[in-house]
PDB file of C-alpha atoms and ligand atoms in Angstrom:
ATOM      1  CA  MET E   1      37.080 -54.418  44.605  1.00 94.00           C
ATOM      2  CA  ARG E   2      34.800 -51.256  45.121  1.00 96.00           C
ATOM      3  CA  VAL E   3      31.710 -51.020  43.105  1.00 97.00           C
ATOM      4  CA  LYS E   4      29.662 -47.904  42.526  1.00 96.00           C
ATOM      5  CA  VAL E   5      25.982 -49.157  41.934  1.00 96.00           C
ATOM      6  CA  ARG E   6      23.557 -46.286  40.186  1.00 95.00           C
ATOM      7  CA  CYS E   7      20.143 -46.536  41.669  1.00 94.00           C
ATOM      8  CA  PRO E   8      17.637 -47.866  39.195  1.00 90.00           C
ATOM      9  CA  ALA E   9      14.659 -45.558  40.008  1.00 92.00           C
ATOM     10  CA  CYS E  10      16.594 -42.161  41.151  1.00 95.00           C
ATOM     11  CA  ARG E  11      19.804 -42.647  39.186  1.00 93.00           C
ATOM     12  CA  LEU E  12      22.182 -41.856  42.056  1.00 95.00           C
ATOM     13  CA  ALA E  13      25.047 -43.846  42.554  1.00 95.00           C
ATOM     14  CA  HIS E  14      26.629 -44.600  45.716  1.00 96.00           C
ATOM     15  CA  GLY E  15      29.932 -46.916  46.634  1.00 96.00           C
ATOM     16  CA  VAL E  16      29.689 -50.947  47.939  1.00 96.00           C
ATOM     17  CA  SER E  17      31.962 -53.396  48.642  1.00 95.00           C
ATOM     18  CA  PRO E  18      31.616 -56.755  48.696  1.00 94.00           C
ATOM     19  CA  ALA E  19      29.474 -58.513  49.838  1.00 92.00           C
ATOM     20  CA  PRO E  20      26.001 -57.454  51.286  1.00 95.00           C
ATOM     21  CA  PRO E  21      23.117 -59.417  49.467  1.00 96.00           C
ATOM     22  CA  GLU E  22      21.196 -56.188  49.381  1.00 96.00           C
ATOM     23  CA  THR E  23      22.061 -52.212  49.815  1.00 96.00           C
ATOM     24  CA  ALA E  24      19.454 -49.267  49.967  1.00 96.00           C
ATOM     25  CA  CYS E  25      19.759 -46.310  47.783  1.00 96.00           C
ATOM     26  CA  PRO E  26      20.815 -43.010  50.454  1.00 96.00           C
ATOM     27  CA  GLY E  27      18.759 -41.020  47.695  1.00 96.00           C
ATOM     28  CA  CYS E  28      15.713 -42.436  48.046  1.00 97.00           C
ATOM     29  CA  GLY E  29      15.797 -45.724  49.948  1.00 96.00           C
ATOM     30  CA  GLU E  30      14.963 -48.148  46.989  1.00 95.00           C
ATOM     31  CA  ALA E  31      16.286 -51.575  47.698  1.00 95.00           C
ATOM     32  CA  ILE E  32      18.955 -52.842  45.362  1.00 95.00           C
ATOM     33  CA  ARG E  33      19.461 -56.333  45.550  1.00 95.00           C
ATOM     34  CA  LEU E  34      23.195 -57.363  45.005  1.00 97.00           C
ATOM     35  CA  ALA E  35      24.384 -61.142  43.415  1.00 96.00           C
ATOM     36  CA  TRP E  36      27.982 -60.975  43.960  1.00 97.00           C
ATOM     37  CA  THR E  37      30.137 -63.738  42.106  1.00 97.00           C
ATOM     38  CA  ALA E  38      33.445 -65.110  43.836  1.00 96.00           C
ATOM     39  CA  ALA E  39      35.399 -63.164  40.969  1.00 97.00           C
ATOM     40  CA  VAL E  40      33.987 -60.048  41.823  1.00 97.00           C
ATOM     41  CA  GLY E  41      34.075 -60.672  45.969  1.00 96.00           C
ATOM     42  CA  GLU E  42      37.626 -61.657  45.689  1.00 96.00           C
ATOM     43  CA  ASP E  43      38.825 -58.682  43.351  1.00 97.00           C
ATOM     44  CA  ARG E  44      39.985 -61.201  40.212  1.00 97.00           C
ATOM     45  CA  GLU E  45      38.476 -60.312  37.745  1.00 97.00           C
ATOM     46  CA  VAL E  46      34.643 -58.454  36.632  1.00 97.00           C
ATOM     47  CA  ASP E  47      32.582 -61.305  35.213  1.00 96.00           C
ATOM     48  CA  ALA E  48      28.954 -60.464  36.294  1.00 97.00           C
ATOM     49  CA  CYS E  49      27.407 -57.411  37.362  1.00 97.00           C
ATOM     50  CA  PRO E  50      26.179 -57.487  41.264  1.00 97.00           C
ATOM     51  CA  ALA E  51      23.254 -55.126  40.429  1.00 96.00           C
ATOM     52  CA  CYS E  52      21.870 -56.359  37.170  1.00 93.00           C
ATOM     53  CA  GLU E  53      23.499 -59.640  36.579  1.00 94.00           C
ATOM     54  CA  GLY E  54      24.676 -58.555  33.117  1.00 94.00           C
ATOM     55  CA  ARG E  55      27.683 -59.679  31.664  1.00 96.00           C
ATOM     56  CA  ASP E  56      28.707 -57.259  29.075  1.00 96.00           C
ATOM     57  CA  PHE E  57      31.049 -54.043  29.993  1.00 97.00           C
ATOM     58  CA  TYR E  58      33.722 -51.870  28.625  1.00 97.00           C
ATOM     59  CA  VAL E  59      36.597 -50.229  30.258  1.00 96.00           C
ATOM     60  CA  ARG E  60      37.040 -46.450  30.369  1.00 93.00           C
ATOM     61  CA  LYS E  61      40.012 -43.925  32.163  1.00 90.00           C
ATOM     62  CA  ASP E  62      38.816 -42.987  35.618  1.00 89.00           C
ATOM     63  CA  LEU E  63      38.313 -39.595  34.955  1.00 80.00           C
ATOM     64  CA  ASN E  64      36.933 -36.792  37.559  1.00 79.00           C
ATOM     65  CA  ARG E  65      34.727 -34.771  35.267  1.00 76.00           C
ATOM     66  CA  THR E  66      34.214 -32.223  38.169  1.00 81.00           C
ATOM     67  CA  LEU E  67      37.795 -31.943  38.564  1.00 83.00           C
ATOM     68  CA  GLY E  68      38.672 -31.642  35.369  1.00 83.00           C
ATOM     69  CA  LEU E  69      36.502 -29.333  34.320  1.00 86.00           C
ATOM     70  CA  VAL E  70      37.196 -26.600  37.235  1.00 90.00           C
ATOM     71  CA  ALA E  71      41.626 -27.224  36.062  1.00 88.00           C
ATOM     72  CA  VAL E  72      39.932 -26.310  32.628  1.00 89.00           C
ATOM     73  CA  VAL E  73      37.987 -23.492  34.085  1.00 93.00           C
ATOM     74  CA  VAL E  74      40.747 -22.295  36.264  1.00 93.00           C
ATOM     75  CA  VAL E  75      43.485 -22.620  33.367  1.00 92.00           C
ATOM     76  CA  GLY E  76      41.162 -20.811  30.402  1.00 92.00           C
ATOM     77  CA  LEU E  77      40.341 -18.115  32.971  1.00 94.00           C
ATOM     78  CA  THR E  78      44.065 -17.599  33.905  1.00 93.00           C
ATOM     79  CA  SER E  79      45.248 -17.398  30.462  1.00 93.00           C
ATOM     80  CA  VAL E  80      42.227 -15.316  29.354  1.00 93.00           C
ATOM     81  CA  ALA E  81      43.599 -12.509  31.947  1.00 93.00           C
ATOM     82  CA  PHE E  82      47.224 -12.323  30.946  1.00 93.00           C
ATOM     83  CA  LEU E  83      45.866 -12.255  27.156  1.00 92.00           C
ATOM     84  CA  TRP E  84      43.391  -9.311  28.172  1.00 93.00           C
ATOM     85  CA  ALA E  85      47.006  -7.970  30.169  1.00 92.00           C
ATOM     86  CA  ARG E  86      48.620  -8.180  26.864  1.00 92.00           C
ATOM     87  CA  ARG E  87      51.063 -10.703  28.633  1.00 92.00           C
ATOM     88  CA  GLU E  88      50.414 -13.471  25.586  1.00 92.00           C
ATOM     89  CA  GLY E  89      53.678 -15.237  26.176  1.00 93.00           C
ATOM     90  CA  LEU E  90      52.298 -16.176  29.658  1.00 92.00           C
ATOM     91  CA  ALA E  91      48.747 -16.622  28.331  1.00 93.00           C
ATOM     92  CA  TYR E  92      50.359 -18.832  25.804  1.00 93.00           C
ATOM     93  CA  GLY E  93      52.940 -20.759  28.385  1.00 93.00           C
ATOM     94  CA  ILE E  94      50.345 -21.466  30.815  1.00 92.00           C
ATOM     95  CA  LEU E  95      47.672 -23.164  27.990  1.00 92.00           C
ATOM     96  CA  GLY E  96      50.688 -24.877  26.665  1.00 94.00           C
ATOM     97  CA  ALA E  97      51.983 -26.161  29.953  1.00 93.00           C
ATOM     98  CA  PHE E  98      48.466 -27.214  30.634  1.00 91.00           C
ATOM     99  CA  ALA E  99      48.035 -29.293  28.147  1.00 91.00           C
ATOM    100  CA  LEU E 100      50.914 -31.237  29.168  1.00 92.00           C
ATOM    101  CA  VAL E 101      50.201 -31.946  32.228  1.00 89.00           C
ATOM    102  CA  ASP E 102      46.470 -32.911  30.910  1.00 86.00           C
ATOM    103  CA  LEU E 103      48.406 -35.455  28.514  1.00 87.00           C
ATOM    104  CA  VAL E 104      50.433 -37.290  31.406  1.00 88.00           C
ATOM    105  CA  ALA E 105      47.449 -37.372  33.671  1.00 84.00           C
ATOM    106  CA  TYR E 106      45.496 -39.375  31.034  1.00 83.00           C
ATOM    107  CA  ALA E 107      48.481 -41.252  30.788  1.00 84.00           C
ATOM    108  CA  LEU E 108      48.507 -41.932  34.092  1.00 85.00           C
ATOM    109  CA  LEU E 109      44.828 -42.806  34.536  1.00 87.00           C
ATOM    110  CA  LYS E 110      43.950 -46.427  36.104  1.00 88.00           C
ATOM    111  CA  LEU E 111      40.894 -48.135  33.792  1.00 93.00           C
ATOM    112  CA  VAL E 112      37.972 -48.343  35.739  1.00 95.00           C
ATOM    113  CA  THR E 113      35.329 -51.029  34.433  1.00 97.00           C
ATOM    114  CA  VAL E 114      31.434 -49.884  33.845  1.00 96.00           C
ATOM    115  CA  CYS E 115      28.474 -52.117  33.593  1.00 96.00           C
ATOM    116  CA  TYR E 116      26.797 -51.316  29.916  1.00 95.00           C
ATOM    117  CA  ARG E 117      23.427 -52.271  31.603  1.00 92.00           C
ATOM    118  CA  CYS E 118      23.218 -50.312  34.743  1.00 93.00           C
ATOM    119  CA  GLN E 119      26.084 -48.199  34.662  1.00 93.00           C
ATOM    120  CA  ALA E 120      27.630 -49.980  37.446  1.00 96.00           C
ATOM    121  CA  GLU E 121      31.592 -48.793  38.371  1.00 96.00           C
ATOM    122  CA  PHE E 122      34.374 -51.376  39.298  1.00 97.00           C
ATOM    123  CA  ARG E 123      37.569 -50.151  41.160  1.00 96.00           C
ATOM    124  CA  GLY E 124      39.547 -52.423  42.365  1.00 94.00           C
ATOM    125  CA  ALA E 125      43.074 -54.325  41.484  1.00 94.00           C
ATOM    126  CA  TYR E 126      41.305 -56.867  39.382  1.00 96.00           C
ATOM    127  CA  ARG E 127      42.510 -58.207  35.740  1.00 95.00           C
ATOM    128  CA  ARG E 128      40.949 -55.700  33.347  1.00 95.00           C
ATOM    129  CA  THR E 129      39.013 -58.190  31.002  1.00 94.00           C
ATOM    130  CA  ALA E 130      36.780 -55.673  29.118  1.00 95.00           C
ATOM    131  CA  THR E 131      37.592 -53.894  26.010  1.00 94.00           C
ATOM    132  CA  GLY E 132      36.610 -50.242  25.422  1.00 94.00           C
ATOM    133  CA  PHE E 133      32.668 -48.732  24.963  1.00 94.00           C
ATOM    134  CA  ASP E 134      31.091 -49.668  21.909  1.00 94.00           C
ATOM    135  CA  LEU E 135      27.467 -47.125  21.112  1.00 93.00           C
ATOM    136  CA  HIS E 136      26.085 -49.826  19.479  1.00 92.00           C
ATOM    137  CA  GLN E 137      26.479 -52.361  21.950  1.00 91.00           C
ATOM    138  CA  ALA E 138      25.488 -49.820  24.854  1.00 91.00           C
ATOM    139  CA  GLU E 139      22.350 -48.618  23.005  1.00 90.00           C
ATOM    140  CA  SER E 140      21.146 -52.283  22.656  1.00 88.00           C
ATOM    141  CA  LEU E 141      21.911 -53.341  26.388  1.00 88.00           C
ATOM    142  CA  GLU E 142      20.962 -50.178  27.896  1.00 82.00           C
ATOM    143  CA  LEU E 143      17.274 -50.771  25.777  1.00 84.00           C
ATOM    144  CA  GLU E 144      17.274 -54.407  27.335  1.00 83.00           C
ATOM    145  CA  TYR E 145      17.882 -53.399  30.838  1.00 82.00           C
ATOM    146  CA  GLY E 146      15.474 -50.834  30.426  1.00 81.00           C
ATOM    147  CA  ARG E 147      12.452 -53.256  29.232  1.00 82.00           C
ATOM    148  CA  ASN E 148      13.269 -56.188  31.540  1.00 79.00           C
ATOM    149  CA  ARG E 149      13.239 -53.523  34.014  1.00 75.00           C
ATOM    150  CA  ALA E 150       9.583 -52.419  33.330  1.00 75.00           C
ATOM    151  CA  THR E 151       8.631 -55.849  32.971  1.00 72.00           C
ATOM    152  CA  GLY E 152       9.945 -57.086  35.818  1.00 63.00           C
ATOM    153  CA  ARG E 153      12.545 -59.815  35.226  1.00 58.00           C
ATOM    154  CA  GLY E 154      15.750 -59.809  35.740  1.00 53.00           C
ATOM    155  CA  VAL E 155      18.553 -59.403  33.048  1.00 52.00           C
ATOM    156  CA  ARG E 156      19.920 -62.863  31.944  1.00 51.00           C
ATOM    157  CA  SER E 157      22.862 -63.241  29.287  1.00 50.00           C
ATOM    158  CA  ALA E 158      22.052 -65.406  26.351  1.00 49.00           C
ATOM    159  CA  GLY E 159      22.470 -69.200  27.215  1.00 46.00           C
ATOM    160  CA  SER E 160      22.190 -68.977  31.058  1.00 49.00           C
ATOM    161  CA  PRO E 161      18.804 -70.784  32.289  1.00 51.00           C
ATOM    162  CA  PRO E 162      15.949 -68.981  33.530  1.00 51.00           C
ATOM    163  CA  ARG E 163      15.535 -68.967  37.253  1.00 48.00           C
TER     164      ARG E 163
HETATM  165 ZN1   ZN G   1      17.463 -43.949  44.634  1.00 64.29          ZN
HETATM  166 ZN1   ZN G   2      24.895 -53.543  35.751  1.00 64.29          ZN
END
């Protein structure tokens, strides 16, 4: 499994594979403690986040946002150029073809699991157990994460004993 950990200090993300106990942020040098569970270490399931120990995750399609944006801009400009050259047929043809490719690409995309609290991302062959994004849950968990960071306490799930 490959885990993208987001630095709590500067928000820069970097990739880690199991199972170093700590990783240093390449941006600001902040040391990020990692607690790997067996399931995460063996790429079986994402049960607890190694970075924040949270147990709440959601899945989303693993989009490459930059690539997607570049494609949209290129296709948009090309069809505008064809429209400008009064080649409407070509312009709409390109737009239509792009919409189709986009649809197929989206259907083929893999799911990535994301930690609600710290936005760590998990990629691998593991079984996806999380559900889709829930805004209400995200807001309350991010608040809790921010509060716990401010007070220096780790995030514990309900029912787990304090350290
Ligand atoms: Zn950092
Ligand atoms: Zn986390």
